[in-house]
Short mmCIF file of C-alpha atoms in Angstrom, two decimals:
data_model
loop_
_atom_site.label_atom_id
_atom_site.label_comp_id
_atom_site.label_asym_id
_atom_site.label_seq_id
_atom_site.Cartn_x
_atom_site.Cartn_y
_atom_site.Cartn_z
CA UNK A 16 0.00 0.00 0.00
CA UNK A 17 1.54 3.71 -0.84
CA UNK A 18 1.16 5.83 2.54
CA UNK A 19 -1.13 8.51 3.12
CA UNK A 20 1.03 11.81 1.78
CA UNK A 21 1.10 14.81 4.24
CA UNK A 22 -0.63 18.23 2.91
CA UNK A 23 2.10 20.15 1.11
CA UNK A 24 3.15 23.00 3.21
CA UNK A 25 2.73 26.52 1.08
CA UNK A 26 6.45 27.56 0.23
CA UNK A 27 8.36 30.43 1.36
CA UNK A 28 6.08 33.68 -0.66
CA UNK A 29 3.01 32.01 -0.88
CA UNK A 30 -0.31 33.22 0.43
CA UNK A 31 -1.86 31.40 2.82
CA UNK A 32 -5.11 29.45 2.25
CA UNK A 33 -8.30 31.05 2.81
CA UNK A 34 -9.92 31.00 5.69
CA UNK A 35 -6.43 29.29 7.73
CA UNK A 36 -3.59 30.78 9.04
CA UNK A 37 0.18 29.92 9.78
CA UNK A 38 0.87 27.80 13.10
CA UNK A 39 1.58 30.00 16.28
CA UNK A 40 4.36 29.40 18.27
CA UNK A 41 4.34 26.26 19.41
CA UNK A 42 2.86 24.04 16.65
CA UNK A 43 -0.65 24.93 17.80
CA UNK A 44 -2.82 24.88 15.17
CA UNK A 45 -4.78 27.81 14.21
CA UNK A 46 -8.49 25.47 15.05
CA UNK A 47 -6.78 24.96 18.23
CA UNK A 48 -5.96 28.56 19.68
CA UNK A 49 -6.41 31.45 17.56
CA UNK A 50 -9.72 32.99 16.80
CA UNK A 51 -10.87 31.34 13.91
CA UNK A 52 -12.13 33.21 10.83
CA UNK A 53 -15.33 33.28 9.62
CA UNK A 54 -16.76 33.45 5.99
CA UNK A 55 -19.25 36.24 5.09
CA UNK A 56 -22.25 33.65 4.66
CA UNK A 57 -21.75 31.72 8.09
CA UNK A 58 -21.47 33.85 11.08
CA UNK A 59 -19.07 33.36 13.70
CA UNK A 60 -18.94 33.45 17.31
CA UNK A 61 -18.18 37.24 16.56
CA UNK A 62 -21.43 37.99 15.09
CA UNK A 63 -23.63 40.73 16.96
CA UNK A 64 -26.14 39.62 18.69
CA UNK A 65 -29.13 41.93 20.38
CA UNK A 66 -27.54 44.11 22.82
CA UNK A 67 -27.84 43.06 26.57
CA UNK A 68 -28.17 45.34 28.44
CA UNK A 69 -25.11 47.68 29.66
CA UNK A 70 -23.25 46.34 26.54
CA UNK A 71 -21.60 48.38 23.93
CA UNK A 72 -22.63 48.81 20.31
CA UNK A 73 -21.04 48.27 17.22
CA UNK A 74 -19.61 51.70 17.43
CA UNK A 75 -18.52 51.24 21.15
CA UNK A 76 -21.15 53.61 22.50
CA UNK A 77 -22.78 52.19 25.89
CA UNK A 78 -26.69 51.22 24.90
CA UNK A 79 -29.20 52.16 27.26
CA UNK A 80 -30.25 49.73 29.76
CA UNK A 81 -33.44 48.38 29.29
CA UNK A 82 -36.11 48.78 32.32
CA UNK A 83 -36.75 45.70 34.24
CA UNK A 84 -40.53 44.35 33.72
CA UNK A 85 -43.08 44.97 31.06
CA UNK A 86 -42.87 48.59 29.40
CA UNK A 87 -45.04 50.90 30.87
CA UNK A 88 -47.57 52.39 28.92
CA UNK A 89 -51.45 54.08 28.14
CA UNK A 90 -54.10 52.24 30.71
CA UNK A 91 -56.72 50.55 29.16
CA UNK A 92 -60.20 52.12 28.49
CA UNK A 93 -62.78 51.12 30.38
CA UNK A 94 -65.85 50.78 27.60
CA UNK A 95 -68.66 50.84 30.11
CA UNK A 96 -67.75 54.42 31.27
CA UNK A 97 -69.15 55.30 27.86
CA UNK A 98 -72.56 53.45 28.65
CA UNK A 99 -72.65 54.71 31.96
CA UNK A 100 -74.69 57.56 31.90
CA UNK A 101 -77.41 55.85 29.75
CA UNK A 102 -77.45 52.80 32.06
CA UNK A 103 -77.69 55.52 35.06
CA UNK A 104 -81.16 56.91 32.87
CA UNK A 105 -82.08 53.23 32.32
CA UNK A 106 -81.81 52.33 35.51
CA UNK A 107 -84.13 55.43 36.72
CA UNK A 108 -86.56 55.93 34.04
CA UNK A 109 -87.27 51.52 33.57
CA UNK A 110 -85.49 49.94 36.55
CA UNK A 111 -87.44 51.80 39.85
CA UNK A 112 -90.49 51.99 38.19
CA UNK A 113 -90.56 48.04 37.20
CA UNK A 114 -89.56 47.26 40.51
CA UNK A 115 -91.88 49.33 42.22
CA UNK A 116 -94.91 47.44 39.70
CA UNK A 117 -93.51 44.30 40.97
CA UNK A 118 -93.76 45.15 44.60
CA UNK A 119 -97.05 46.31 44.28
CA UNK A 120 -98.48 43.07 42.70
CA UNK A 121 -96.98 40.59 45.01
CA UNK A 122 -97.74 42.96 48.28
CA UNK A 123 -101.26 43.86 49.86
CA UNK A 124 -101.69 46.83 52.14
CA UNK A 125 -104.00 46.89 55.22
CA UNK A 126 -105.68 50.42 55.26
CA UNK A 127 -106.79 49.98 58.82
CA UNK A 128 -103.89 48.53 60.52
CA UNK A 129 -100.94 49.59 57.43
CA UNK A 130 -99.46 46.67 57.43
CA UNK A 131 -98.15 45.46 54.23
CA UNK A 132 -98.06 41.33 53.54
CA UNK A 133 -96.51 39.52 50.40
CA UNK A 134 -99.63 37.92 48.23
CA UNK A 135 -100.47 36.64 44.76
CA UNK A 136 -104.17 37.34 44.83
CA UNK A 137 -103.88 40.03 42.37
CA UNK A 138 -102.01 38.51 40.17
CA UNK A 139 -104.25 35.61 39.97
CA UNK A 140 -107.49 37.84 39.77
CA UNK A 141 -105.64 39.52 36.88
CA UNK A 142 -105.55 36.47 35.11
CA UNK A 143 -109.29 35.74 35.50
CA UNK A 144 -112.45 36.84 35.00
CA UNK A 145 -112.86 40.19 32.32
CA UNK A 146 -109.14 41.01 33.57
CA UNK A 147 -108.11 38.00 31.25
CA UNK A 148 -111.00 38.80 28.47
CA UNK A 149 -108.96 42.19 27.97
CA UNK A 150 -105.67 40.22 27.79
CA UNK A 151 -106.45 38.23 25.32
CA UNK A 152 -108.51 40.51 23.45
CA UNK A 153 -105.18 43.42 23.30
CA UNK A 154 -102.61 40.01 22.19
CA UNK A 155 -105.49 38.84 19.68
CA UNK A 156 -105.95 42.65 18.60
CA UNK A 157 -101.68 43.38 18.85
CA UNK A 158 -101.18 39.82 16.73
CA UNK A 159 -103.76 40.30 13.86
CA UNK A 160 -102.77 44.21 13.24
CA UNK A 161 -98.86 43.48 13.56
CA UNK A 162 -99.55 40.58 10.74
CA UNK A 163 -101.24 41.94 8.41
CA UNK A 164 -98.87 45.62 8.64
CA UNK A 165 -95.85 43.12 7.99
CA UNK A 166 -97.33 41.79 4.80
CA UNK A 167 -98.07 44.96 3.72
CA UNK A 168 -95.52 47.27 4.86
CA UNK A 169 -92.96 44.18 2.85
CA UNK A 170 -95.35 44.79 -0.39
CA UNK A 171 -94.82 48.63 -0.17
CA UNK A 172 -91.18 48.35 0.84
CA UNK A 173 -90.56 45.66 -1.83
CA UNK A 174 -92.16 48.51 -4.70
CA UNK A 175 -90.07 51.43 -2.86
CA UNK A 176 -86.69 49.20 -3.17
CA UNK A 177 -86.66 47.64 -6.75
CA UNK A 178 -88.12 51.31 -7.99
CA UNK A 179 -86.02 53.33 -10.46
CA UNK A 180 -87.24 56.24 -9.41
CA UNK A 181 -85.34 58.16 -5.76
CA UNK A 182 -88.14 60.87 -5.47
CA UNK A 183 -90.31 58.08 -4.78
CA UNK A 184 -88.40 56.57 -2.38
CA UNK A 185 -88.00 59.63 -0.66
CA UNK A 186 -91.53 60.51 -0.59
CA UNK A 187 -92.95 57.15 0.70
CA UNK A 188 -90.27 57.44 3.41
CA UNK A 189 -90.86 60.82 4.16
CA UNK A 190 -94.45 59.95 4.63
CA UNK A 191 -93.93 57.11 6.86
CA UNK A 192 -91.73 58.41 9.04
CA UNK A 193 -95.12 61.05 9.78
CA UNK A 194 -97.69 58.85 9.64
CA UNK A 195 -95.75 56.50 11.78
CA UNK A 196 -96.05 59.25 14.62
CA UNK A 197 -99.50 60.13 14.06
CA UNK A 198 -101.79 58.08 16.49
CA UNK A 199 -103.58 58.81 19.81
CA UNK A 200 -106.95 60.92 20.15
CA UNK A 201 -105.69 63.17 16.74
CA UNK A 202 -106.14 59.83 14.81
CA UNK A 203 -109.18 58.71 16.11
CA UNK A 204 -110.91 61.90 15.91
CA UNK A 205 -109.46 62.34 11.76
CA UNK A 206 -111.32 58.46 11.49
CA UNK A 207 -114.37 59.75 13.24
CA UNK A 208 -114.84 62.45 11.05
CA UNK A 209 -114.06 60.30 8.13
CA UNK A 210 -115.37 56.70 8.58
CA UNK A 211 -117.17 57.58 11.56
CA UNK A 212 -121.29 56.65 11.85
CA UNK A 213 -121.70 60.68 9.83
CA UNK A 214 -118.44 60.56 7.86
CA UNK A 215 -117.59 61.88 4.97
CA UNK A 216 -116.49 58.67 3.44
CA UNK A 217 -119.36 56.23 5.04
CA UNK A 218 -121.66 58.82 3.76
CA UNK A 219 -120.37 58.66 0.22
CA UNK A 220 -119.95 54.95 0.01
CA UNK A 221 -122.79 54.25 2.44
CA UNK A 222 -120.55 51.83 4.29
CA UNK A 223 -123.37 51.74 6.97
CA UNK A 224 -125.54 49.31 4.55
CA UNK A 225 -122.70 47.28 4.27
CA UNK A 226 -122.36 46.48 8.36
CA UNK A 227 -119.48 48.74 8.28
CA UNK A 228 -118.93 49.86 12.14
CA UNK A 229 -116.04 51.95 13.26
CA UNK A 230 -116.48 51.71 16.98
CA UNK A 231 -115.92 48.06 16.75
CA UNK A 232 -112.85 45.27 17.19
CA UNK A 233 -112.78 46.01 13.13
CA UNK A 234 -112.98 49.51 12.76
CA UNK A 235 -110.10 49.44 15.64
CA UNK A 236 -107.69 46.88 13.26
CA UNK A 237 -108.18 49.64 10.07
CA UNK A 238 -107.20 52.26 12.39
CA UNK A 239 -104.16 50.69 13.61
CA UNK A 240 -102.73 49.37 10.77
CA UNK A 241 -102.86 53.38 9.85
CA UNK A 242 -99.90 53.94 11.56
CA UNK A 243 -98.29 50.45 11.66
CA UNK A 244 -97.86 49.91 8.22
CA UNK A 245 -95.52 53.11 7.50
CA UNK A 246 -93.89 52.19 10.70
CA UNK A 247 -93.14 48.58 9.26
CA UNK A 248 -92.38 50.44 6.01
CA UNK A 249 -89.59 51.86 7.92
CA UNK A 250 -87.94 48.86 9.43
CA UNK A 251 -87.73 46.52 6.39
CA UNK A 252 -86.36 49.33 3.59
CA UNK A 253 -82.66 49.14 5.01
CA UNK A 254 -83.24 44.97 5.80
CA UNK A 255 -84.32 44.96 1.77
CA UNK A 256 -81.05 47.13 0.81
CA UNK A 257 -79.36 45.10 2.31
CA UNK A 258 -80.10 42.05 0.04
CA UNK A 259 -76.77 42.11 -2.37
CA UNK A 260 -77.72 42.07 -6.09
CA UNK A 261 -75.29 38.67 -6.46
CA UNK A 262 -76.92 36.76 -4.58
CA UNK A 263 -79.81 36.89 -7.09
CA UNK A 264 -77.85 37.18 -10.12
CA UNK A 265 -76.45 33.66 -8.80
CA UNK A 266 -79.42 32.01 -8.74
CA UNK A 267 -80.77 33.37 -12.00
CA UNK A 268 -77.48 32.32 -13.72
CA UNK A 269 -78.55 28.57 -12.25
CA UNK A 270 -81.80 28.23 -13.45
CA UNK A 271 -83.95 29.67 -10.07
CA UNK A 272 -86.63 31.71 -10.41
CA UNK A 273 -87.70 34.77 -8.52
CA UNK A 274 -90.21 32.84 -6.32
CA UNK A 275 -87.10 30.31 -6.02
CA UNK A 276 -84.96 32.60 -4.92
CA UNK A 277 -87.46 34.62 -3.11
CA UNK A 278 -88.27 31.43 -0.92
CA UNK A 279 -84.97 29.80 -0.59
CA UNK A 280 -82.46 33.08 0.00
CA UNK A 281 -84.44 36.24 0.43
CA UNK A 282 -86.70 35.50 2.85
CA UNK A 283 -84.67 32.68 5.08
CA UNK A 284 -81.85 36.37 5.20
CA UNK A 285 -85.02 38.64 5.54
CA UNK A 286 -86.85 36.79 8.51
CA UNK A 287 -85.21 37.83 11.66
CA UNK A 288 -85.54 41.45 10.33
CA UNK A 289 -89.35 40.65 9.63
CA UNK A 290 -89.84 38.83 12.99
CA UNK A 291 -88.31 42.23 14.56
CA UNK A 292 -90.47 44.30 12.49
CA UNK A 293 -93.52 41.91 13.91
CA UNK A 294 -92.25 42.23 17.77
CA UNK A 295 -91.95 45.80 17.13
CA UNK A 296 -95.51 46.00 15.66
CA UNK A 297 -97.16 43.80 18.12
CA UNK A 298 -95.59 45.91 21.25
CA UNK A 299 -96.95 48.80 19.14
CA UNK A 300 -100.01 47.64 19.35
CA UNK A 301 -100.52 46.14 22.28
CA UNK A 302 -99.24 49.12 24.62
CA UNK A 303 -101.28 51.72 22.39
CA UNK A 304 -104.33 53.72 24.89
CA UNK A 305 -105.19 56.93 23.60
CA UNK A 306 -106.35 56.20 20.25
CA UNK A 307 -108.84 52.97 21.41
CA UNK A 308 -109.68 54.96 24.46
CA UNK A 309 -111.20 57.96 22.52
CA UNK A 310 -112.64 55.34 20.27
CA UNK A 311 -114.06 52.46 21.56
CA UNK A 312 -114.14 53.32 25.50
CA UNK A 313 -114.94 49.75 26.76
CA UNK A 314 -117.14 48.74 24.12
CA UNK A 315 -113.79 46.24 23.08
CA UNK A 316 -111.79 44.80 26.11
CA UNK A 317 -108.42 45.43 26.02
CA UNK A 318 -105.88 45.52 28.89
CA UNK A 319 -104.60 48.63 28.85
CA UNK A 320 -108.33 49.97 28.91
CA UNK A 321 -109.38 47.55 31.52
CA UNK A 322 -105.64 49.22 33.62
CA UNK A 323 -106.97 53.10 33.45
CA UNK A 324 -110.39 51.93 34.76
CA UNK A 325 -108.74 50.15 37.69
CA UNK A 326 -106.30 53.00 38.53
CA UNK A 327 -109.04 55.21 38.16
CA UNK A 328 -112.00 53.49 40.14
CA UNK A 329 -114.82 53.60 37.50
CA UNK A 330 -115.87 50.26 38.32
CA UNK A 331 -114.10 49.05 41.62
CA UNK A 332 -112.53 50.89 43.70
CA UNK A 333 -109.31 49.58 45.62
CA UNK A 334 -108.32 47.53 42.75
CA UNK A 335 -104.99 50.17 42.31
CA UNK A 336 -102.63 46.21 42.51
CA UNK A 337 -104.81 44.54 39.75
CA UNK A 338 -103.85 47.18 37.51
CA UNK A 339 -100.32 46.53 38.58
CA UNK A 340 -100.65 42.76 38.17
CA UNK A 341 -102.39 43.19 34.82
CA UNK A 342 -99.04 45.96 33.73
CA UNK A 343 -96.71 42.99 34.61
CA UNK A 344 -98.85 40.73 32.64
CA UNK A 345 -98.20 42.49 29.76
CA UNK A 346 -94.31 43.29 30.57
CA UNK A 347 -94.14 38.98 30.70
CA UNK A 348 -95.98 38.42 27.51
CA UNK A 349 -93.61 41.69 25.87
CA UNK A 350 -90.58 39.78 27.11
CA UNK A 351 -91.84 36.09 26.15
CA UNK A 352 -92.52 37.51 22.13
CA UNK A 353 -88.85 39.39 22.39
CA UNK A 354 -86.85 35.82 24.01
CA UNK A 355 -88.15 34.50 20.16
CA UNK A 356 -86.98 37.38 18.31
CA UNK A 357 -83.48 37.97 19.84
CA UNK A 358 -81.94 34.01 19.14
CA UNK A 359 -83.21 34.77 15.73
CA UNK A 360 -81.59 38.33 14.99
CA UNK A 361 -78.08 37.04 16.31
CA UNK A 362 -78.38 33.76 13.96
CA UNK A 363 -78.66 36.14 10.70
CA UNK A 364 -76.95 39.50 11.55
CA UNK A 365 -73.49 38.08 9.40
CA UNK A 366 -75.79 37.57 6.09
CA UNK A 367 -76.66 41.35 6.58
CA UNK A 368 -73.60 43.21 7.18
#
């Protein structure tokens, strides 16, 4: 076998390879002792790291130490201080007077001795008797007028939308947004004087041959759905807009029709908005006084009718609790309708953004 040969030493003049250097003193070998040199693609143990701190820079100037712990800096907001002052108003305006219903129709006074005692007679009598005729005469009255001013306030809203024309627009919601306002003993007297038994209109058409009566559970549904409709008009326009034209290009490029797409996209995006327009129809509704009070009188029971007669004594007197038990009545059957609505609303708020 030929031995290994040693590496030929560089003669006397030559440059020494790259990257190595001529033994020290000693024989030691460069890998051994010296600092060994680094190429420009692989740094070396001399490479700069971050500073720590107290160390010098490149340039030898000291760097600043850095401050022990997290960095200091702007507090966080608290959000709630912005809501504060309206749940301070919410808190006086709903909060003591609910609580202050509730007490009074779980508590019973003695006028003799002033004692007060915890009870639920009043809210059972409020649930029987003409106390419940009137409660389910205002949700049967609220329901039927909130239904049939959703159909039609999505008709008129549907024509406003898909119409060419903006001074239309702006006049059918200019007129909503007024006759959504208008209500109470103005409206009934304007019906009065038009449909009334001597109106103008009933005269003219002779609506009195045809069993027409205004001062009736059906003269009381026209007049309601007088200012429900716009008011419904008004809550489905920007729930309509909001209906992106793709959506039914996409299903006309596929072969739907407009009733398809109508019954398959629109309205499964639309419902929670109509369901809120409903709720918002049927609370309407259900808490308005003035107008069926004017009207009617007690010729049609309804709650809120049957709640100024017992605050006011006409037919009983002492029965101040009832009326209380009858207003939480309606506050549980306002917040039973609502617990639908809201699951509803947060299901279908990302189709409408």
């Amino acid at each position: 076998m030929t031995p290994a040969h040693p590496a030929t030493a560089p003669g006397p003049g030559a440059a020494p390879a790259a990257g190595r250097t001529a033994p020290g003193p000693g024989g030691t070998s460069p890998e051994a002792s010296g600092p060994a040199t680094t190429s420009p693609e692989t740094p070396g143990p001399e490479t700069a790291s971050p500073q720590a701190p107290g160390s010098a820079t490149a340039n030898g100037t000291p760097a600043a130490p850095r401050a022990a712990g997290r960095p200091r800096g702007p507090r966080p907001a608290r959000p709630w201080l912005g809501a504060l002052p309206l749940l301070v108003f919410a808190g006086l305006c709903f909060g003591l007077p609910a609580g202050a219903l509730l007490y009074g129709a779980v508590t019973r006074t003695d006028p003799v001795a002033g004692t007060t005692e915890f009870t639920g007679e009043h809210l059972s009598r409020s649930l029987q008797g003409p106390y419940l005729t009137s409660l389910t005469g205002s949700v049967q009255l609220s329901a039927l007028t909130a239904a049939l001013a959703t159909v039609l306030g999505v008709l008129i809203a549907q024509a406003v939308v898909t119409s060419r024309r903006g001074a239309l627009r702006g006049a059918v919601l200019t007129a909503s947004g007024v006759l959504a306002n208008f209500g109470g003993i103005p409206l009934a007297f304007a019906f009065v004087a038009t449909l009334g038994i001597s109106g103008v209109v009933t005269e003219i058409g002779h609506l009195d041959a045809l069993g027409w009566n205004l001062y009736s559970f059906t003269g009381l549904t026209v007049i309601y759905l007088y200012f429900l409709v716009p008011l419904m008009v008004l809550v489905v326009v920007p729930a309509l807009d909001g209906l992106r034209p793709q959506w039914r290009e996409a299903a006309l490029n596929t072969g739907a029709t407009a009733w398809q797409f109508c019954g398959h996209v629109g309205l499964p995006v639309l419902a929670p908005s109509l369901l809120g327009g409903f709720v918002l129809l049927f609370g309407s509704a259900f808490a308005a006084h003035a107008t069926a009070a004017a009207l009617v009188g007690g010729s049609v029971p309804l709650v809120t009718l049957k709640i100024a007669d017992a605050l006011s004594g006409n037919v009983l007197v002492g029965q101040e609790n009832v009326a209380l038990a009858l207003s939480l009545d309606m506050i549980v059957i306002a917040g039973l309708v609502m617990a639908v609505y809201l699951p509803l609303q947060r299901r279908s708020s990302r189709w409408l953004r």
